[in-house]
Coordinates of C-alpha atoms in Angstrom, one line a residue:
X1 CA 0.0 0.0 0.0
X2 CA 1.3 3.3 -0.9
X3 CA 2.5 5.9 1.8
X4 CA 0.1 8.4 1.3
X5 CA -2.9 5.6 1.8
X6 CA -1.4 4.8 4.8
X7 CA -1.4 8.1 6.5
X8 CA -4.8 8.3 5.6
X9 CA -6.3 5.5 6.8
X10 CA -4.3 6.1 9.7
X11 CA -5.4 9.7 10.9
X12 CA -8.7 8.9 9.9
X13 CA -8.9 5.8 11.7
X14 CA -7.7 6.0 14.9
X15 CA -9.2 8.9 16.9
X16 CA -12.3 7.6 15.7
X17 CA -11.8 4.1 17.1
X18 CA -10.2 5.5 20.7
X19 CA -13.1 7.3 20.9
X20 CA -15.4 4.3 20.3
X21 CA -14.3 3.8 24.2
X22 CA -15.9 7.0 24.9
X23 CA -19.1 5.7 23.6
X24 CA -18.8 2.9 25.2
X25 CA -18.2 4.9 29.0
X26 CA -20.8 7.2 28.0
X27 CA -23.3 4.7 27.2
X28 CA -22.8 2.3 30.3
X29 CA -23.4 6.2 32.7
X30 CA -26.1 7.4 30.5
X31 CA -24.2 10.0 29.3
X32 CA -24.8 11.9 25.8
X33 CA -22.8 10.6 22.9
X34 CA -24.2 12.7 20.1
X35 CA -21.1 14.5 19.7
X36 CA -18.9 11.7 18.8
X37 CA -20.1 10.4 15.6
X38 CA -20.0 14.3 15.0
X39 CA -16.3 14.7 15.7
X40 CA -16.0 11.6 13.7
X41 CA -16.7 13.0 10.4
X42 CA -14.1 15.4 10.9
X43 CA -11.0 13.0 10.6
X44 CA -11.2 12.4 6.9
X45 CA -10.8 15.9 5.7
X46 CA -8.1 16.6 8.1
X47 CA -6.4 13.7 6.8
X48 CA -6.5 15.0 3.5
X49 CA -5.2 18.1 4.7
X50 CA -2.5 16.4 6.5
X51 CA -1.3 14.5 3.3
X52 CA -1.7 17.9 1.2
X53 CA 0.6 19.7 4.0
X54 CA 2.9 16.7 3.2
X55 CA 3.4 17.8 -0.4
X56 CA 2.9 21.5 -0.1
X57 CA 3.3 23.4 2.9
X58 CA 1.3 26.5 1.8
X59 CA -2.0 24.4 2.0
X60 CA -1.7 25.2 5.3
X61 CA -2.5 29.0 4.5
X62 CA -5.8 28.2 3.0
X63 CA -8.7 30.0 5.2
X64 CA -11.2 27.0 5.0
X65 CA -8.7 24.6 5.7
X66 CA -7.6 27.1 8.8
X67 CA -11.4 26.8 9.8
X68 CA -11.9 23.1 9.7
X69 CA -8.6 22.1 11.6
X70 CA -9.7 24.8 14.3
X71 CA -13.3 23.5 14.2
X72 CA -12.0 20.2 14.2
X73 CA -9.8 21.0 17.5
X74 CA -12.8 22.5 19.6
X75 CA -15.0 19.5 18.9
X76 CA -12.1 16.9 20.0
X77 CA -12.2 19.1 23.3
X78 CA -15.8 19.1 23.3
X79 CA -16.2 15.1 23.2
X80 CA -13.0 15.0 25.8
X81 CA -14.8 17.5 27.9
X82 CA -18.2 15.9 27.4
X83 CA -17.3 12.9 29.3
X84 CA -16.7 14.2 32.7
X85 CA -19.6 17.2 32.4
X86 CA -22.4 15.6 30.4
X87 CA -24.3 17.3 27.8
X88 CA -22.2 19.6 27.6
X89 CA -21.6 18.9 23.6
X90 CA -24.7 20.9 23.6
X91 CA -22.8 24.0 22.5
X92 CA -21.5 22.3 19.8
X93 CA -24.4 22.9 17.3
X94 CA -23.6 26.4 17.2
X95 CA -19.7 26.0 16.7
X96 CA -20.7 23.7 13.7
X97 CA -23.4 26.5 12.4
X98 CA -20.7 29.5 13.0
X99 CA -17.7 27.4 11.3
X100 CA -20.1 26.6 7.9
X101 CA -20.9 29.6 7.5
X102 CA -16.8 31.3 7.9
X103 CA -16.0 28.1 5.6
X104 CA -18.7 28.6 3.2
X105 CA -17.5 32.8 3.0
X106 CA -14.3 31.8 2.8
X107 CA -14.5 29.1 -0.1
X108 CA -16.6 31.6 -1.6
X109 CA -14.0 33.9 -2.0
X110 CA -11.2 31.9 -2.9
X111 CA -9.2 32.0 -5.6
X112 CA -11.0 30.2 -9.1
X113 CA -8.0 27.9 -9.7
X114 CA -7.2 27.2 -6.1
X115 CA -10.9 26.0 -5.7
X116 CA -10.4 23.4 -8.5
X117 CA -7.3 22.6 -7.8
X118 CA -8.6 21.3 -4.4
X119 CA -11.6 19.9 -5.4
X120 CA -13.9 22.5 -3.7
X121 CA -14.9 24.2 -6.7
X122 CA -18.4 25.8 -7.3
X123 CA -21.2 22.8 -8.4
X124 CA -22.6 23.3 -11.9
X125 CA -26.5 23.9 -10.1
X126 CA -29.0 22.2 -12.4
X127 CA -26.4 18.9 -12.1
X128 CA -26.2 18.7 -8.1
X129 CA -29.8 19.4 -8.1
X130 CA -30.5 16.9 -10.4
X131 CA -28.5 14.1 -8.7
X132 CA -30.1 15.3 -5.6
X133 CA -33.4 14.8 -6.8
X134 CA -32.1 11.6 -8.2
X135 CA -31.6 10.4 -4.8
X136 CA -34.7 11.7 -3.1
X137 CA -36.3 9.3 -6.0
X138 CA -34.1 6.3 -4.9
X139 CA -34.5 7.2 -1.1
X140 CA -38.4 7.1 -1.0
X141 CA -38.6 4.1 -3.1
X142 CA -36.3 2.4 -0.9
X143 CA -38.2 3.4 2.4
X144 CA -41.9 2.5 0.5
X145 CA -40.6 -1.1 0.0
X146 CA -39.3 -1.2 3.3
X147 CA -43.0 -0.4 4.7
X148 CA -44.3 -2.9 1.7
X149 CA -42.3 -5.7 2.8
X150 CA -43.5 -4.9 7.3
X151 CA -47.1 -4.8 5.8
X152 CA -47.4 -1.3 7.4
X153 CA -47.6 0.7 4.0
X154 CA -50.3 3.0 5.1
X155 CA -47.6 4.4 7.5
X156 CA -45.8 5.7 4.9
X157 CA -48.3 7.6 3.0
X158 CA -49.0 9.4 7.0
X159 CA -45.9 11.3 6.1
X160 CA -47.5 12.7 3.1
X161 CA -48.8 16.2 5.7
X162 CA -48.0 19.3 5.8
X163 CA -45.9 18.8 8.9
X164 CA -43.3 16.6 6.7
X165 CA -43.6 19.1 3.8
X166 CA -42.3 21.9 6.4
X167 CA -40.1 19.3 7.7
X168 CA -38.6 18.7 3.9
X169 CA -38.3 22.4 2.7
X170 CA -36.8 22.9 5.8
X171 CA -33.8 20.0 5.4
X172 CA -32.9 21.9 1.9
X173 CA -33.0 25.7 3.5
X174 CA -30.9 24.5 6.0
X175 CA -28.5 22.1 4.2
X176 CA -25.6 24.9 4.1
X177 CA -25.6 25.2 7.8
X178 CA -24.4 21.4 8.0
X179 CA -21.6 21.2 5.9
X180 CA -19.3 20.3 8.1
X181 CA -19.6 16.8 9.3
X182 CA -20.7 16.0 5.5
X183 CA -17.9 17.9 3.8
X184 CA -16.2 16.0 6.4
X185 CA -16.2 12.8 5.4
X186 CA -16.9 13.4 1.6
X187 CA -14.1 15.3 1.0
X188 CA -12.0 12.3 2.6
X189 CA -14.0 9.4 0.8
X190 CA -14.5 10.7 -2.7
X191 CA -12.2 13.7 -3.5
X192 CA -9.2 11.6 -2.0
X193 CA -9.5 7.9 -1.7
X194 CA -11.9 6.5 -4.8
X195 CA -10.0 8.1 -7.0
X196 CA -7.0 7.8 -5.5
X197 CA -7.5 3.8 -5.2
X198 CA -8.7 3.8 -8.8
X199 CA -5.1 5.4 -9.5
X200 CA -3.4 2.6 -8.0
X201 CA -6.0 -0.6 -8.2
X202 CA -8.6 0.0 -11.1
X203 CA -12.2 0.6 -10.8
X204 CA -13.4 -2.8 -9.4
X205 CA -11.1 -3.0 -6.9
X206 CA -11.0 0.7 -5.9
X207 CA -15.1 0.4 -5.3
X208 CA -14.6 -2.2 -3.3
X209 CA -12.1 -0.8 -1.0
X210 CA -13.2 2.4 -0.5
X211 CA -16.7 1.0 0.3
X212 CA -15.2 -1.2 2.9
X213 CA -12.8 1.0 4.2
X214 CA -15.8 3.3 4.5
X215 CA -18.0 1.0 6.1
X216 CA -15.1 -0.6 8.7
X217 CA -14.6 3.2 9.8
X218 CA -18.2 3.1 11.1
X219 CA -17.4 0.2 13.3
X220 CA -17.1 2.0 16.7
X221 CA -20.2 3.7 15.8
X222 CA -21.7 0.1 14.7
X223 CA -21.2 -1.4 17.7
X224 CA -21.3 1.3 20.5
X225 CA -23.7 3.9 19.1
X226 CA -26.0 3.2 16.5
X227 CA -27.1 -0.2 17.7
X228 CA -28.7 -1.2 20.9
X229 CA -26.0 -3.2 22.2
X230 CA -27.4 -6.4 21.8
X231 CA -24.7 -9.3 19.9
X232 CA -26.8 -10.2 17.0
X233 CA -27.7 -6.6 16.6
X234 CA -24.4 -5.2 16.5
X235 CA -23.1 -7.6 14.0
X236 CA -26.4 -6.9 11.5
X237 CA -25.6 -3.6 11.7
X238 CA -21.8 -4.0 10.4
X239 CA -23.5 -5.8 7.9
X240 CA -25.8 -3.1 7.0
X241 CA -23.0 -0.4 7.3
X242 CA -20.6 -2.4 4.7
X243 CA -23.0 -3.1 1.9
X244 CA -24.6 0.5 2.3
X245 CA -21.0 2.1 2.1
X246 CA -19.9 0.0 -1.0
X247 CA -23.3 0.4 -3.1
X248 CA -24.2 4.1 -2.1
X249 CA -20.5 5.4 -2.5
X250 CA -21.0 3.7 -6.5
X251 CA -23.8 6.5 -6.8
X252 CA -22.1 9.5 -5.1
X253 CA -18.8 8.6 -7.2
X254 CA -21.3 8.7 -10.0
X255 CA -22.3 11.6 -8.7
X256 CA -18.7 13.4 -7.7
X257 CA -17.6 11.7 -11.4
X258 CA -21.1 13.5 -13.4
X259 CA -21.0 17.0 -11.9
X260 CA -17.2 17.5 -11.1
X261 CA -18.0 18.7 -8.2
X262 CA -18.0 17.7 -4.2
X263 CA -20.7 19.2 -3.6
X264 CA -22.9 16.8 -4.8
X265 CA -21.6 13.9 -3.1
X266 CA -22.0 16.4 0.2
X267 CA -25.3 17.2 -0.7
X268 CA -26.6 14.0 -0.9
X269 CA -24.8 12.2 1.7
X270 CA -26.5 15.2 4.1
X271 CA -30.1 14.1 2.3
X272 CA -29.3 10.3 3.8
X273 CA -28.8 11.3 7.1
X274 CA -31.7 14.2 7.9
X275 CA -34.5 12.6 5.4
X276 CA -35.3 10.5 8.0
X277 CA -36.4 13.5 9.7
X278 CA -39.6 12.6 8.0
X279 CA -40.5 9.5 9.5
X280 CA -39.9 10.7 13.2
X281 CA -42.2 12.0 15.6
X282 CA -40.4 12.9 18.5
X283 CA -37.6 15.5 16.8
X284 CA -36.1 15.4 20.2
X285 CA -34.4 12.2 20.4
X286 CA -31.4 10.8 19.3
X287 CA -32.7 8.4 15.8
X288 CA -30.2 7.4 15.0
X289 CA -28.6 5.7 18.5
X290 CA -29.6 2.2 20.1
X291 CA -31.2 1.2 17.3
X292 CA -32.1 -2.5 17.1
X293 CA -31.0 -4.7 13.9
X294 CA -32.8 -7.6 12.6
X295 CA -32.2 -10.3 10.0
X296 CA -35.6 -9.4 7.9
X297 CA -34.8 -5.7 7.6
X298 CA -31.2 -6.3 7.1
X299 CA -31.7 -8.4 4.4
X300 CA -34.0 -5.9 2.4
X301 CA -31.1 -3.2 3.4
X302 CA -28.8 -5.3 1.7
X303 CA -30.7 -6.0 -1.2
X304 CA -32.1 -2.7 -1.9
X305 CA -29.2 -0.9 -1.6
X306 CA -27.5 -3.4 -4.5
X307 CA -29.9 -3.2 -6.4
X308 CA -31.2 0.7 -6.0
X309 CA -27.4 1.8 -5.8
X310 CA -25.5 -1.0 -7.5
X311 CA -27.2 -0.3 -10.9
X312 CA -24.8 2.8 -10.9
X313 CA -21.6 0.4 -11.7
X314 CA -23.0 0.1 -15.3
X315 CA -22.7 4.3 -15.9
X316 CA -20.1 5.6 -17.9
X317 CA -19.1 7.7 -15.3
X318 CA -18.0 5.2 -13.1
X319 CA -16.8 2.7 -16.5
X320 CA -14.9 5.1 -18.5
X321 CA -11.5 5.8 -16.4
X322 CA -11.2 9.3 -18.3
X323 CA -14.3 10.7 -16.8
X324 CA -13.2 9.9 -13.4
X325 CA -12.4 13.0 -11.4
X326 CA -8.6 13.3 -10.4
X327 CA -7.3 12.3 -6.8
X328 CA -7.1 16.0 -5.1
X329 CA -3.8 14.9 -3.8
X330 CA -2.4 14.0 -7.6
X331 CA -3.7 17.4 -8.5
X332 CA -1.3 19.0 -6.0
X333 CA 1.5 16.6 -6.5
X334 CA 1.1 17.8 -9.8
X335 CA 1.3 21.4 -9.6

């Protein structure tokens, strides 16, 4: 494995995984642990960055990269903190929603060629919106079957309201005040390591491995965070998480590959986590902790997301090798 892979995997890797004993403290004295999936997200970008400052040490001098390393730094106190005074990750909402909006001022002033050359240039509109929309299709066909197959399919019409449509216009308003933790890991996952891997391995292989590399990063979350704790739950929702990373990251390669752009890949990874919004009642809660797996619904999970996301391997954006987007680290070691 090359160097630069290795310093990747590693920075991204291993905060995240000493933290899943965090989790694991906070759950046992019913303590929050919102905030550590949170500061999660955080570790791929600033392992791009790291590899970047590797190959040219004036990276470090870019504003939104100063803003995501000192973002990055308060929420690392935040969850350290966090354990000994409980909810006190509280106050980081607002350092998230203060930081996107410096980083989105300060991306919006940068420099035209700077901005390509570090894959943060501005998305061609009608295209994210399209692949948005794209998704939305995919994501509510994939949630109807779900209610289909639990013989509850009235429940999913319920959400047709005015309640959910508030709810819905409200997710896109709001989508640039939660860039962070998206650009987070996107900017990690598909600006750096699919293509990156493609460089090195090919297409099969590099889908493969960035899915599962993907997915295996979730496993302190997996086991300490999303599920409820319970063996055979835990290990279904590994499962889950490793199928879902490898088929869904086909379609927002697709995606990164069609538009040129990262913020499509953002966009939509941040339209998989808060569409789920929809289908909650209490907004209060937590929905995505201690939840519990089972064998029917991680089978459909599995099989819709091959099928639903898989079908994307066929596009010419992920086939043809010359309309893959570049490795943002080749397009520095190139410069």
């Amino acid at each position: 494995m090359k160097k630069d892979l290795k310093i990747f995997i590693g920075i991204s890797f291993i905060i995240p995984y000493l933290m899943g004993f965090a989790i694991y403290y906070c759950k046992l004295h019913e303590i929050s642990t919102s905030i550590y999936p949170l500061f999660q997200t955080f570790m791929p970008f600033l392992a791009v960055i790291a590899l970047l400052y590797k190959e040219d040490k004036s990276i470090i001098k870019v504003f939104p990269f100063k803003i995501y390393i000192f973002t990055s730094i308060v929420m690392f106190v935040f969850a350290i903190v966090n354990i000994f005074y409980p909810n006190f990750d509280n106050f980081s909402d607002t350092i998230i929603l203060m930081s996107a909006i410096a980083m989105i001022i300060a991306i919006s002033t940068m420099d035209k060629d700077l901005k390509k050359k570090l894959s943060l240039n501005n998305p061609n509109k009608k295209s994210t919106l399209l692949m948005c929309l794209l998704f939305i299709i995919i994501y509510f066909l994939r949630t109807f079957l779900g209610y289909v197959l639990q013989g509850e399919t009235n429940e999913f019409f319920k959400i047709l309201n005015l309640k959910s449509l508030k709810i819905f216009i409200s997710i896109f308003i709001f989508s640039f005040l939660n860039i962070m933790p998206f650009i987070g890991e996107e900017y990690g996952w598909r600006a750096y390591l699919a293509p990156r891997l493609k460089e090195i391995y090919g297409i099969k292989k590099s889908i493969l491995m960035t899915g599962f590399i993907w997915g295996i990063w979730h496993l302190p979350l997996n086991l300490f965070y999303y599920s409820d704790g319970v063996l055979t739950s835990q290990i279904y929702s590994i499962l889950v998480q490793l199928v879902f990373c490898i088929f869904i990251g086909i379609f927002l390669t697709y995606s990164y590959n069609k538009t040129k752009s990262i913020w499509a890949p953002v966009m939509i990874h941040y339209l998989n986590n808060n569409l789920a919004l929809l289908f909650v009642t209490d907004l209060s809660k937590d929905i995505f902790s201690g939840q519990h797996y089972d064998l029917k619904e991680t089978l459909f999970s599995i099989v819709s997301s091959i099928i639903l996301f898989g079908i994307f391997i066929f596009s010419k954006y992920i086939k043809d090798e010359e309309l893959w987007e570049k490795s943002v680290y080749e397009k520095i070691k190139e410069s």
